[in-house]
Short mmCIF file of C-alpha atoms in Angstrom, two decimals:
data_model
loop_
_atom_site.label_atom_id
_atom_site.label_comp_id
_atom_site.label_asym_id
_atom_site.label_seq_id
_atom_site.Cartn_x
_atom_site.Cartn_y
_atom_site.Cartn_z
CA UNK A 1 56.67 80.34 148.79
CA UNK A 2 54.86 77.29 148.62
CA UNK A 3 51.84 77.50 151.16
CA UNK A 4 50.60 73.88 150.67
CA UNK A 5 52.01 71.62 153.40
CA UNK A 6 54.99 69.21 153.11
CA UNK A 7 53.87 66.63 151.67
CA UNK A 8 57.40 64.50 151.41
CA UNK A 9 56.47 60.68 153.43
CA UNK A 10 59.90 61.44 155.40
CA UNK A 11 59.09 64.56 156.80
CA UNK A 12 55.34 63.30 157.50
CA UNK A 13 56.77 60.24 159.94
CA UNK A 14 58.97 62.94 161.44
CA UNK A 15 56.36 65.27 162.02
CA UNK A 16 54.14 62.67 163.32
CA UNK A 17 57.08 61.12 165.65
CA UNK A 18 57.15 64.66 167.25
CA UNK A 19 53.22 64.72 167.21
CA UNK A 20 53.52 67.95 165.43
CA UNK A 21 50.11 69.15 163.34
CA UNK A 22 49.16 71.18 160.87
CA UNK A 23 48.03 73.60 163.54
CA UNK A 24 49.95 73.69 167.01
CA UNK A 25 49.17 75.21 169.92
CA UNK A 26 52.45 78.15 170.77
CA UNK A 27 51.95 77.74 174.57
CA UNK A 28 51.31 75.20 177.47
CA UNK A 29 50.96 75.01 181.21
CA UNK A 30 52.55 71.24 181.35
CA UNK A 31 48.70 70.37 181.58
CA UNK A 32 46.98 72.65 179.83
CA UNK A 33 47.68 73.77 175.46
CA UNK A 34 46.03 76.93 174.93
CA UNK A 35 43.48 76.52 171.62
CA UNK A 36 42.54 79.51 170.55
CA UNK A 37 41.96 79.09 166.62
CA UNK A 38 41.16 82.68 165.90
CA UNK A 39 44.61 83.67 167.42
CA UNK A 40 47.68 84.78 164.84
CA UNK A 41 50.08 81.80 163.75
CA UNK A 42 53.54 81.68 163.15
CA UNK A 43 54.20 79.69 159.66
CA UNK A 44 57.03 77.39 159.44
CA UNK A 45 58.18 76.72 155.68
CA UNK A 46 61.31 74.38 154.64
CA UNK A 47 64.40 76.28 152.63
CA UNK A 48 64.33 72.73 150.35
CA UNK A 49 61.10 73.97 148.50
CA UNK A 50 59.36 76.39 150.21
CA UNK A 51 56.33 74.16 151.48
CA UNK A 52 55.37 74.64 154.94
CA UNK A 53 56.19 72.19 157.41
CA UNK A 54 53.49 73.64 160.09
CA UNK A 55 51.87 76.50 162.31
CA UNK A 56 52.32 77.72 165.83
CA UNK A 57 49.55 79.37 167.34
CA UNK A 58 50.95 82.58 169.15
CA UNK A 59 50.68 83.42 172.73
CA UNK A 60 48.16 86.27 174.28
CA UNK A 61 49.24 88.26 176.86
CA UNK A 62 46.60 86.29 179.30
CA UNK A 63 47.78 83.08 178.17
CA UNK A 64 51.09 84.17 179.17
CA UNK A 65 50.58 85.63 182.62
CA UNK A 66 48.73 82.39 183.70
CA UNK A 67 51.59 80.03 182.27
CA UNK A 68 53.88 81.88 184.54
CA UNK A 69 51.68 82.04 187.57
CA UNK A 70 51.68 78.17 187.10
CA UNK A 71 55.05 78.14 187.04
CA UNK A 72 56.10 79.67 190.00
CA UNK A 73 53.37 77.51 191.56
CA UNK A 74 54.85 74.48 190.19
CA UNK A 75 58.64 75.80 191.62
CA UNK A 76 57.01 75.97 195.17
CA UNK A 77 56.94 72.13 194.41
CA UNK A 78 59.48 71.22 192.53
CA UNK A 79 62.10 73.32 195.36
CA UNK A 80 60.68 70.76 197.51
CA UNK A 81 61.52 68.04 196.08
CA UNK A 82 64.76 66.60 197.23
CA UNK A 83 68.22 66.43 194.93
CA UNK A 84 68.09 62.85 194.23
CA UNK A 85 64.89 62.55 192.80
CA UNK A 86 65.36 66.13 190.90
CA UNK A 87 68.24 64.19 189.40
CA UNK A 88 66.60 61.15 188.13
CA UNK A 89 63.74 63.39 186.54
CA UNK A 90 66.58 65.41 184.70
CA UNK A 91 68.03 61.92 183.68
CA UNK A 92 65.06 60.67 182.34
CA UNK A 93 64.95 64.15 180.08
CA UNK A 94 68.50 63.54 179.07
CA UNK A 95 67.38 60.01 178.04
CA UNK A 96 64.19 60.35 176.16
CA UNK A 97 66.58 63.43 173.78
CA UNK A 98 68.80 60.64 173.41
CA UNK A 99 66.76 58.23 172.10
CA UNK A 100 65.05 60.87 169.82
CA UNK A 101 68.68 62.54 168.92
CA UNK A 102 68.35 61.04 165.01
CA UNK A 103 64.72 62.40 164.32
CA UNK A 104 65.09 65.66 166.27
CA UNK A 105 68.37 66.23 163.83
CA UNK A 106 66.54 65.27 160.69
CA UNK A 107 63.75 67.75 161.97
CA UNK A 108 65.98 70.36 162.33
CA UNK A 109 68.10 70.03 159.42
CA UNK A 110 64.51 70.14 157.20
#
């Protein structure tokens, strides 16, 4: 395989769209990326030529435990918050894929 990135303009303005680097973190709290750059990455290449398209840094066993105890914090909130307004957040989700339903196919189809 090819181990120099994609260099193809089309897939750079996708990849930038998605603000997707050469390097990505693999895990996130909602406000917190994890950044180790010594940990192990997952390589992504493309099937079209075999260049890679980018890198996601894997998750430690820490990292993970304190994602999760963030979530189940963040659940103590969000089951508060009533139906209506849990709604409209989940709206606003189904809106922003919408709008990014071309690129997101063109991503995935590369």
């Amino acid at each position: 395989m090819n181990k120099q990135a994609a260099t193809e303009p089309a897939i750079k303005d996708l990849l930038k769209t998605f603000e997707i680097k050469e390097h990505n973190s693999g895990s996130s709290t909602g406000t917190r990326f994890f950044e180790d750059p010594d940990a192990d990455s997952i390589e992504s290449f493309t099937p079209i030529d075999g260049s890679k398209i980018a890198s996601v840094r894997m998750t430690t066993r820490e990292e993970y435990d304190r994602i999760v105890e963030s979530s189940q914090e963040a659940f103590k909130t969000w089951r508060m918050t009533p139906a209506p307004v849990r709604g409209e957040i989940v709206r606003q989700i189904g809106d922003r894929l919408r709008r990014y339903k071309e690129p997101l196919g063109k991503l995935v189809s590369y």
